[in-house]
Amino acid sequence: VVVVLFGLIGVVCDGSPVGTTSPSSLQPRISKSLPKEMRPYTYLFIVGSHHSGTSLFDLILCSHHQCSCLKDTHAPEDEGQHVQDVYPRGKATGGMFKFAFNPRSHLTSTSDLINDENRMSLFNSWSKYWDNMDATVLLEKSPPNVVKTQFLQEIFSHDHTRFIMMMRHPLGALNYRLKRMNDVTNCCSGRKFCRMLLRVWLETQLLAASDLASIDNVKFFKFERFIQGSIENAKLYIHRLEKFIGLDEGEHVDYSEWEPESVIHSNPFSRKNMGQRANNELHGEGGVKKNDNDGVDDDDDDE
């Protein structure tokens, strides 16, 4: 099943056109045009399973002067899901290990929550924390939103919405969680916990894949290929992202500070430690690992 899923997503990653679905009969509940206060912006959502690289790309794009990110929310990882009351947070639908199995988590283009009132409520809730409202791109990153892409596209409009979908091998994405267990060997010997983690990952990916046909502007990034190449390879990936989003291209990430020995042992997902974490993932503990083509294909859409 995992192989079939990756094959399906691989077709999209290789540049084949993403289809569209006919508008839902319920769409007239929401205006086609955004309110004037929302029109100047592009709304960028970084989505993916937990620990798939969403925080890393959030950090990188937040360093661009044209991109504004949620900050000082006093919520975990400054995620937008925690500072709004339009849709249920991940914790309310079962948390990291259960949200994908809760029907309330999967919001599509036919959701009853799609209306003008909720559109303004979400914008007003997040605009309190976007750190630069003079920017052209407003970014939000919450892993549970990976199963809400259709909903977010309708709320913020097709023309103004962009999605970055992070893809990572399930064992890589789940490795962090396994390492936090006191005894990984005993945990995996019974296979119950590992099996549960894989089920969560697979269900999340299947739901996300089912929504792809109606997402107009989405870019896929394979986490392993980004971190396993050279620094030049990483820069190329970032430049591709900037082009997709509509940002000015340029050096806005200080790669010189990402030294392999800058390894930290505190929470690697906190904003203050993301620079060191990015370095650690870019280089790997044993130094830079290069593929034959530095991890970059000739096809710009294969990401």
PDB file of N, CA and C in Angstrom, residues 209-284:
ATOM      1  N   ALA A 209      -3.720  12.600  -0.129  1.00  0.00           N
ATOM      2  CA  ALA A 209      -3.706  12.266  -1.554  1.00  0.00           C
ATOM      3  C   ALA A 209      -5.093  12.361  -2.168  1.00  0.00           C
ATOM      4  N   SER A 210      -6.118  12.030  -1.385  1.00  0.00           N
ATOM      5  CA  SER A 210      -7.485  12.080  -1.907  1.00  0.00           C
ATOM      6  C   SER A 210      -7.933  13.507  -2.199  1.00  0.00           C
ATOM      7  N   ASP A 211      -7.277  14.485  -1.594  1.00  0.00           N
ATOM      8  CA  ASP A 211      -7.647  15.886  -1.791  1.00  0.00           C
ATOM      9  C   ASP A 211      -6.877  16.562  -2.920  1.00  0.00           C
ATOM     10  N   LEU A 212      -5.845  15.895  -3.451  1.00  0.00           N
ATOM     11  CA  LEU A 212      -4.938  16.546  -4.392  1.00  0.00           C
ATOM     12  C   LEU A 212      -5.625  17.033  -5.663  1.00  0.00           C
ATOM     13  N   ALA A 213      -6.649  16.324  -6.109  1.00  0.00           N
ATOM     14  CA  ALA A 213      -7.257  16.656  -7.391  1.00  0.00           C
ATOM     15  C   ALA A 213      -7.845  18.059  -7.424  1.00  0.00           C
ATOM     16  N   SER A 214      -8.199  18.594  -6.269  1.00  0.00           N
ATOM     17  CA  SER A 214      -8.846  19.909  -6.239  1.00  0.00           C
ATOM     18  C   SER A 214      -7.931  21.006  -5.717  1.00  0.00           C
ATOM     19  N   ILE A 215      -6.649  20.707  -5.544  1.00  0.00           N
ATOM     20  CA  ILE A 215      -5.704  21.731  -5.099  1.00  0.00           C
ATOM     21  C   ILE A 215      -5.012  22.318  -6.314  1.00  0.00           C
ATOM     22  N   ASP A 216      -5.218  23.598  -6.564  1.00  0.00           N
ATOM     23  CA  ASP A 216      -4.713  24.225  -7.779  1.00  0.00           C
ATOM     24  C   ASP A 216      -3.219  24.517  -7.738  1.00  0.00           C
ATOM     25  N   ASN A 217      -2.716  24.956  -6.603  1.00  0.00           N
ATOM     26  CA  ASN A 217      -1.327  25.399  -6.505  1.00  0.00           C
ATOM     27  C   ASN A 217      -0.628  24.686  -5.356  1.00  0.00           C
ATOM     28  N   VAL A 218       0.069  23.596  -5.699  1.00  0.00           N
ATOM     29  CA  VAL A 218       0.751  22.812  -4.673  1.00  0.00           C
ATOM     30  C   VAL A 218       2.112  22.373  -5.205  1.00  0.00           C
ATOM     31  N   LYS A 219       3.096  22.417  -4.344  1.00  0.00           N
ATOM     32  CA  LYS A 219       4.445  21.989  -4.688  1.00  0.00           C
ATOM     33  C   LYS A 219       4.858  20.909  -3.700  1.00  0.00           C
ATOM     34  N   PHE A 220       5.399  19.814  -4.229  1.00  0.00           N
ATOM     35  CA  PHE A 220       5.842  18.709  -3.399  1.00  0.00           C
ATOM     36  C   PHE A 220       7.351  18.774  -3.196  1.00  0.00           C
ATOM     37  N   PHE A 221       7.763  18.573  -1.960  1.00  0.00           N
ATOM     38  CA  PHE A 221       9.191  18.518  -1.666  1.00  0.00           C
ATOM     39  C   PHE A 221       9.511  17.242  -0.910  1.00  0.00           C
ATOM     40  N   LYS A 222      10.498  16.521  -1.438  1.00  0.00           N
ATOM     41  CA  LYS A 222      10.937  15.290  -0.790  1.00  0.00           C
ATOM     42  C   LYS A 222      12.043  15.633   0.193  1.00  0.00           C
ATOM     43  N   PHE A 223      11.757  15.469   1.457  1.00  0.00           N
ATOM     44  CA  PHE A 223      12.658  15.907   2.526  1.00  0.00           C
ATOM     45  C   PHE A 223      14.046  15.300   2.395  1.00  0.00           C
ATOM     46  N   GLU A 224      14.113  13.994   2.143  1.00  0.00           N
ATOM     47  CA  GLU A 224      15.404  13.320   2.064  1.00  0.00           C
ATOM     48  C   GLU A 224      16.278  13.889   0.954  1.00  0.00           C
ATOM     49  N   ARG A 225      15.689  14.209  -0.169  1.00  0.00           N
ATOM     50  CA  ARG A 225      16.476  14.706  -1.287  1.00  0.00           C
ATOM     51  C   ARG A 225      16.978  16.114  -1.021  1.00  0.00           C
ATOM     52  N   PHE A 226      16.255  16.849  -0.191  1.00  0.00           N
ATOM     53  CA  PHE A 226      16.704  18.196   0.159  1.00  0.00           C
ATOM     54  C   PHE A 226      17.904  18.146   1.099  1.00  0.00           C
ATOM     55  N   ILE A 227      17.850  17.265   2.105  1.00  0.00           N
ATOM     56  CA  ILE A 227      18.905  17.276   3.112  1.00  0.00           C
ATOM     57  C   ILE A 227      20.098  16.406   2.740  1.00  0.00           C
ATOM     58  N   GLN A 228      19.957  15.513   1.772  1.00  0.00           N
ATOM     59  CA  GLN A 228      21.050  14.603   1.438  1.00  0.00           C
ATOM     60  C   GLN A 228      21.967  15.138   0.351  1.00  0.00           C
ATOM     61  N   GLY A 229      21.678  16.293  -0.177  1.00  0.00           N
ATOM     62  CA  GLY A 229      22.524  16.870  -1.203  1.00  0.00           C
ATOM     63  C   GLY A 229      23.480  17.895  -0.625  1.00  0.00           C
ATOM     64  N   SER A 230      24.112  18.634  -1.489  1.00  0.00           N
ATOM     65  CA  SER A 230      25.062  19.653  -1.081  1.00  0.00           C
ATOM     66  C   SER A 230      24.321  20.925  -0.685  1.00  0.00           C
ATOM     67  N   ILE A 231      25.071  21.888  -0.156  1.00  0.00           N
ATOM     68  CA  ILE A 231      24.487  23.184   0.165  1.00  0.00           C
ATOM     69  C   ILE A 231      23.968  23.849  -1.112  1.00  0.00           C
ATOM     70  N   GLU A 232      24.695  23.697  -2.211  1.00  0.00           N
ATOM     71  CA  GLU A 232      24.239  24.269  -3.477  1.00  0.00           C
ATOM     72  C   GLU A 232      22.911  23.649  -3.897  1.00  0.00           C
ATOM     73  N   ASN A 233      22.772  22.361  -3.647  1.00  0.00           N
ATOM     74  CA  ASN A 233      21.517  21.670  -3.939  1.00  0.00           C
ATOM     75  C   ASN A 233      20.391  22.262  -3.109  1.00  0.00           C
ATOM     76  N   ALA A 234      20.651  22.514  -1.824  1.00  0.00           N
ATOM     77  CA  ALA A 234      19.639  23.101  -0.943  1.00  0.00           C
ATOM     78  C   ALA A 234      19.236  24.490  -1.433  1.00  0.00           C
ATOM     79  N   LYS A 235      20.215  25.268  -1.861  1.00  0.00           N
ATOM     80  CA  LYS A 235      19.918  26.610  -2.361  1.00  0.00           C
ATOM     81  C   LYS A 235      19.023  26.542  -3.591  1.00  0.00           C
ATOM     82  N   LEU A 236      19.269  25.569  -4.461  1.00  0.00           N
ATOM     83  CA  LEU A 236      18.462  25.418  -5.665  1.00  0.00           C
ATOM     84  C   LEU A 236      17.018  25.098  -5.304  1.00  0.00           C
ATOM     85  N   TYR A 237      16.841  24.220  -4.313  1.00  0.00           N
ATOM     86  CA  TYR A 237      15.490  23.892  -3.872  1.00  0.00           C
ATOM     87  C   TYR A 237      14.773  25.129  -3.348  1.00  0.00           C
ATOM     88  N   ILE A 238      15.475  25.930  -2.552  1.00  0.00           N
ATOM     89  CA  ILE A 238      14.866  27.129  -1.987  1.00  0.00           C
ATOM     90  C   ILE A 238      14.508  28.116  -3.100  1.00  0.00           C
ATOM     91  N   HIS A 239      15.359  28.255  -4.090  1.00  0.00           N
ATOM     92  CA  HIS A 239      15.066  29.155  -5.201  1.00  0.00           C
ATOM     93  C   HIS A 239      13.832  28.690  -5.970  1.00  0.00           C
ATOM     94  N   ARG A 240      13.679  27.385  -6.102  1.00  0.00           N
ATOM     95  CA  ARG A 240      12.479  26.861  -6.762  1.00  0.00           C
ATOM     96  C   ARG A 240      11.226  27.197  -5.963  1.00  0.00           C
ATOM     97  N   LEU A 241      11.345  27.084  -4.658  1.00  0.00           N
ATOM     98  CA  LEU A 241      10.219  27.440  -3.801  1.00  0.00           C
ATOM     99  C   LEU A 241       9.862  28.906  -3.953  1.00  0.00           C
ATOM    100  N   GLU A 242      10.862  29.752  -3.944  1.00  0.00           N
ATOM    101  CA  GLU A 242      10.624  31.195  -4.060  1.00  0.00           C
ATOM    102  C   GLU A 242       9.900  31.516  -5.366  1.00  0.00           C
ATOM    103  N   LYS A 243      10.311  30.858  -6.435  1.00  0.00           N
ATOM    104  CA  LYS A 243       9.663  31.084  -7.726  1.00  0.00           C
ATOM    105  C   LYS A 243       8.206  30.648  -7.691  1.00  0.00           C
ATOM    106  N   PHE A 244       7.940  29.509  -7.090  1.00  0.00           N
ATOM    107  CA  PHE A 244       6.578  28.990  -6.991  1.00  0.00           C
ATOM    108  C   PHE A 244       5.689  29.923  -6.159  1.00  0.00           C
ATOM    109  N   ILE A 245       6.228  30.431  -5.073  1.00  0.00           N
ATOM    110  CA  ILE A 245       5.441  31.270  -4.166  1.00  0.00           C
ATOM    111  C   ILE A 245       5.270  32.684  -4.710  1.00  0.00           C
ATOM    112  N   GLY A 246       6.255  33.139  -5.486  1.00  0.00           N
ATOM    113  CA  GLY A 246       6.224  34.502  -5.991  1.00  0.00           C
ATOM    114  C   GLY A 246       7.108  35.436  -5.200  1.00  0.00           C
ATOM    115  N   LEU A 247       8.134  34.894  -4.538  1.00  0.00           N
ATOM    116  CA  LEU A 247       9.060  35.695  -3.758  1.00  0.00           C
ATOM    117  C   LEU A 247      10.266  36.082  -4.607  1.00  0.00           C
ATOM    118  N   ASP A 248      10.864  37.216  -4.277  1.00  0.00           N
ATOM    119  CA  ASP A 248      12.112  37.596  -4.933  1.00  0.00           C
ATOM    120  C   ASP A 248      13.178  36.575  -4.580  1.00  0.00           C
ATOM    121  N   GLU A 249      13.941  36.153  -5.578  1.00  0.00           N
ATOM    122  CA  GLU A 249      15.011  35.205  -5.322  1.00  0.00           C
ATOM    123  C   GLU A 249      16.239  35.932  -4.791  1.00  0.00           C
ATOM    124  N   GLY A 250      16.947  35.297  -3.877  1.00  0.00           N
ATOM    125  CA  GLY A 250      18.148  35.903  -3.319  1.00  0.00           C
ATOM    126  C   GLY A 250      18.612  35.146  -2.100  1.00  0.00           C
ATOM    127  N   GLU A 251      19.775  35.491  -1.627  1.00  0.00           N
ATOM    128  CA  GLU A 251      20.341  34.832  -0.456  1.00  0.00           C
ATOM    129  C   GLU A 251      19.731  35.426   0.815  1.00  0.00           C
ATOM    130  N   HIS A 252      18.823  34.703   1.420  1.00  0.00           N
ATOM    131  CA  HIS A 252      18.232  35.181   2.670  1.00  0.00           C
ATOM    132  C   HIS A 252      18.457  34.192   3.808  1.00  0.00           C
ATOM    133  N   VAL A 253      19.128  33.092   3.514  1.00  0.00           N
ATOM    134  CA  VAL A 253      19.478  32.103   4.531  1.00  0.00           C
ATOM    135  C   VAL A 253      20.986  32.115   4.712  1.00  0.00           C
ATOM    136  N   ASP A 254      21.446  32.267   5.951  1.00  0.00           N
ATOM    137  CA  ASP A 254      22.878  32.288   6.226  1.00  0.00           C
ATOM    138  C   ASP A 254      23.369  30.856   6.426  1.00  0.00           C
ATOM    139  N   TYR A 255      23.735  30.202   5.331  1.00  0.00           N
ATOM    140  CA  TYR A 255      24.167  28.815   5.385  1.00  0.00           C
ATOM    141  C   TYR A 255      25.508  28.672   6.113  1.00  0.00           C
ATOM    142  N   SER A 256      26.272  29.757   6.205  1.00  0.00           N
ATOM    143  CA  SER A 256      27.589  29.660   6.814  1.00  0.00           C
ATOM    144  C   SER A 256      27.522  29.328   8.300  1.00  0.00           C
ATOM    145  N   GLU A 257      26.372  29.590   8.930  1.00  0.00           N
ATOM    146  CA  GLU A 257      26.238  29.318  10.359  1.00  0.00           C
ATOM    147  C   GLU A 257      25.831  27.875  10.638  1.00  0.00           C
ATOM    148  N   TRP A 258      25.516  27.128   9.615  1.00  0.00           N
ATOM    149  CA  TRP A 258      25.052  25.761   9.806  1.00  0.00           C
ATOM    150  C   TRP A 258      26.239  24.812   9.766  1.00  0.00           C
ATOM    151  N   GLU A 259      26.951  24.722  10.855  1.00  0.00           N
ATOM    152  CA  GLU A 259      28.128  23.862  10.939  1.00  0.00           C
ATOM    153  C   GLU A 259      27.748  22.519  11.555  1.00  0.00           C
ATOM    154  N   PRO A 260      28.321  21.406  11.072  1.00  0.00           N
ATOM    155  CA  PRO A 260      27.948  20.073  11.551  1.00  0.00           C
ATOM    156  C   PRO A 260      28.110  19.887  13.044  1.00  0.00           C
ATOM    157  N   GLU A 261      29.109  20.566  13.656  1.00  0.00           N
ATOM    158  CA  GLU A 261      29.331  20.339  15.079  1.00  0.00           C
ATOM    159  C   GLU A 261      28.332  21.067  15.963  1.00  0.00           C
ATOM    160  N   SER A 262      27.467  21.890  15.354  1.00  0.00           N
ATOM    161  CA  SER A 262      26.480  22.632  16.143  1.00  0.00           C
ATOM    162  C   SER A 262      25.291  21.737  16.461  1.00  0.00           C
ATOM    163  N   VAL A 263      25.548  20.669  17.163  1.00  0.00           N
ATOM    164  CA  VAL A 263      24.496  19.710  17.492  1.00  0.00           C
ATOM    165  C   VAL A 263      23.914  20.056  18.855  1.00  0.00           C
ATOM    166  N   ILE A 264      22.603  20.042  18.956  1.00  0.00           N
ATOM    167  CA  ILE A 264      21.937  20.380  20.205  1.00  0.00           C
ATOM    168  C   ILE A 264      21.212  19.162  20.737  1.00  0.00           C
ATOM    169  N   HIS A 265      20.970  19.170  22.022  1.00  0.00           N
ATOM    170  CA  HIS A 265      20.300  18.030  22.655  1.00  0.00           C
ATOM    171  C   HIS A 265      19.011  18.451  23.350  1.00  0.00           C
ATOM    172  N   SER A 266      18.641  19.732  23.237  1.00  0.00           N
ATOM    173  CA  SER A 266      17.355  20.168  23.756  1.00  0.00           C
ATOM    174  C   SER A 266      16.306  19.947  22.675  1.00  0.00           C
ATOM    175  N   ASN A 267      15.112  20.514  22.887  1.00  0.00           N
ATOM    176  CA  ASN A 267      14.030  20.303  21.942  1.00  0.00           C
ATOM    177  C   ASN A 267      14.436  20.774  20.547  1.00  0.00           C
ATOM    178  N   PRO A 268      14.613  19.872  19.579  1.00  0.00           N
ATOM    179  CA  PRO A 268      15.084  20.269  18.254  1.00  0.00           C
ATOM    180  C   PRO A 268      14.024  20.963  17.421  1.00  0.00           C
ATOM    181  N   PHE A 269      12.785  21.019  17.909  1.00  0.00           N
ATOM    182  CA  PHE A 269      11.722  21.617  17.131  1.00  0.00           C
ATOM    183  C   PHE A 269      11.336  23.005  17.625  1.00  0.00           C
ATOM    184  N   SER A 270      12.113  23.571  18.583  1.00  0.00           N
ATOM    185  CA  SER A 270      11.844  24.926  19.027  1.00  0.00           C
ATOM    186  C   SER A 270      12.446  25.903  18.037  1.00  0.00           C
ATOM    187  N   ARG A 271      11.821  27.077  17.868  1.00  0.00           N
ATOM    188  CA  ARG A 271      12.292  28.048  16.892  1.00  0.00           C
ATOM    189  C   ARG A 271      13.736  28.466  17.162  1.00  0.00           C
ATOM    190  N   LYS A 272      14.079  28.651  18.432  1.00  0.00           N
ATOM    191  CA  LYS A 272      15.411  29.151  18.738  1.00  0.00           C
ATOM    192  C   LYS A 272      16.500  28.148  18.370  1.00  0.00           C
ATOM    193  N   ASN A 273      16.133  26.882  18.200  1.00  0.00           N
ATOM    194  CA  ASN A 273      17.120  25.861  17.871  1.00  0.00           C
ATOM    195  C   ASN A 273      17.040  25.401  16.423  1.00  0.00           C
ATOM    196  N   MET A 274      16.159  26.014  15.654  1.00  0.00           N
ATOM    197  CA  MET A 274      15.956  25.516  14.303  1.00  0.00           C
ATOM    198  C   MET A 274      17.174  25.718  13.413  1.00  0.00           C
ATOM    199  N   GLY A 275      17.963  26.778  13.653  1.00  0.00           N
ATOM    200  CA  GLY A 275      19.146  26.993  12.834  1.00  0.00           C
ATOM    201  C   GLY A 275      20.122  25.853  12.961  1.00  0.00           C
ATOM    202  N   GLN A 276      20.389  25.447  14.212  1.00  0.00           N
ATOM    203  CA  GLN A 276      21.294  24.326  14.427  1.00  0.00           C
ATOM    204  C   GLN A 276      20.701  23.044  13.881  1.00  0.00           C
ATOM    205  N   ARG A 277      19.400  22.868  14.036  1.00  0.00           N
ATOM    206  CA  ARG A 277      18.760  21.647  13.554  1.00  0.00           C
ATOM    207  C   ARG A 277      18.834  21.578  12.029  1.00  0.00           C
ATOM    208  N   ALA A 278      18.608  22.726  11.396  1.00  0.00           N
ATOM    209  CA  ALA A 278      18.680  22.753   9.941  1.00  0.00           C
ATOM    210  C   ALA A 278      20.069  22.348   9.471  1.00  0.00           C
ATOM    211  N   ASN A 279      21.086  22.857  10.169  1.00  0.00           N
ATOM    212  CA  ASN A 279      22.451  22.490   9.827  1.00  0.00           C
ATOM    213  C   ASN A 279      22.670  21.000   9.994  1.00  0.00           C
ATOM    214  N   ASN A 280      22.188  20.450  11.084  1.00  0.00           N
ATOM    215  CA  ASN A 280      22.406  19.042  11.373  1.00  0.00           C
ATOM    216  C   ASN A 280      21.757  18.163  10.314  1.00  0.00           C
ATOM    217  N   GLU A 281      20.570  18.588   9.850  1.00  0.00           N
ATOM    218  CA  GLU A 281      19.867  17.789   8.854  1.00  0.00           C
ATOM    219  C   GLU A 281      20.462  17.988   7.462  1.00  0.00           C
ATOM    220  N   LEU A 282      20.942  19.206   7.195  1.00  0.00           N
ATOM    221  CA  LEU A 282      21.533  19.455   5.888  1.00  0.00           C
ATOM    222  C   LEU A 282      22.818  18.664   5.694  1.00  0.00           C
ATOM    223  N   HIS A 283      23.636  18.600   6.748  1.00  0.00           N
ATOM    224  CA  HIS A 283      24.927  17.959   6.634  1.00  0.00           C
ATOM    225  C   HIS A 283      24.903  16.481   7.015  1.00  0.00           C
ATOM    226  N   GLY A 284      24.048  16.141   7.977  1.00  0.00           N
ATOM    227  CA  GLY A 284      24.072  14.787   8.518  1.00  0.00           C
ATOM    228  C   GLY A 284      25.209  14.664   9.506  1.00  0.00           C
TER     229      GLY A 284
END
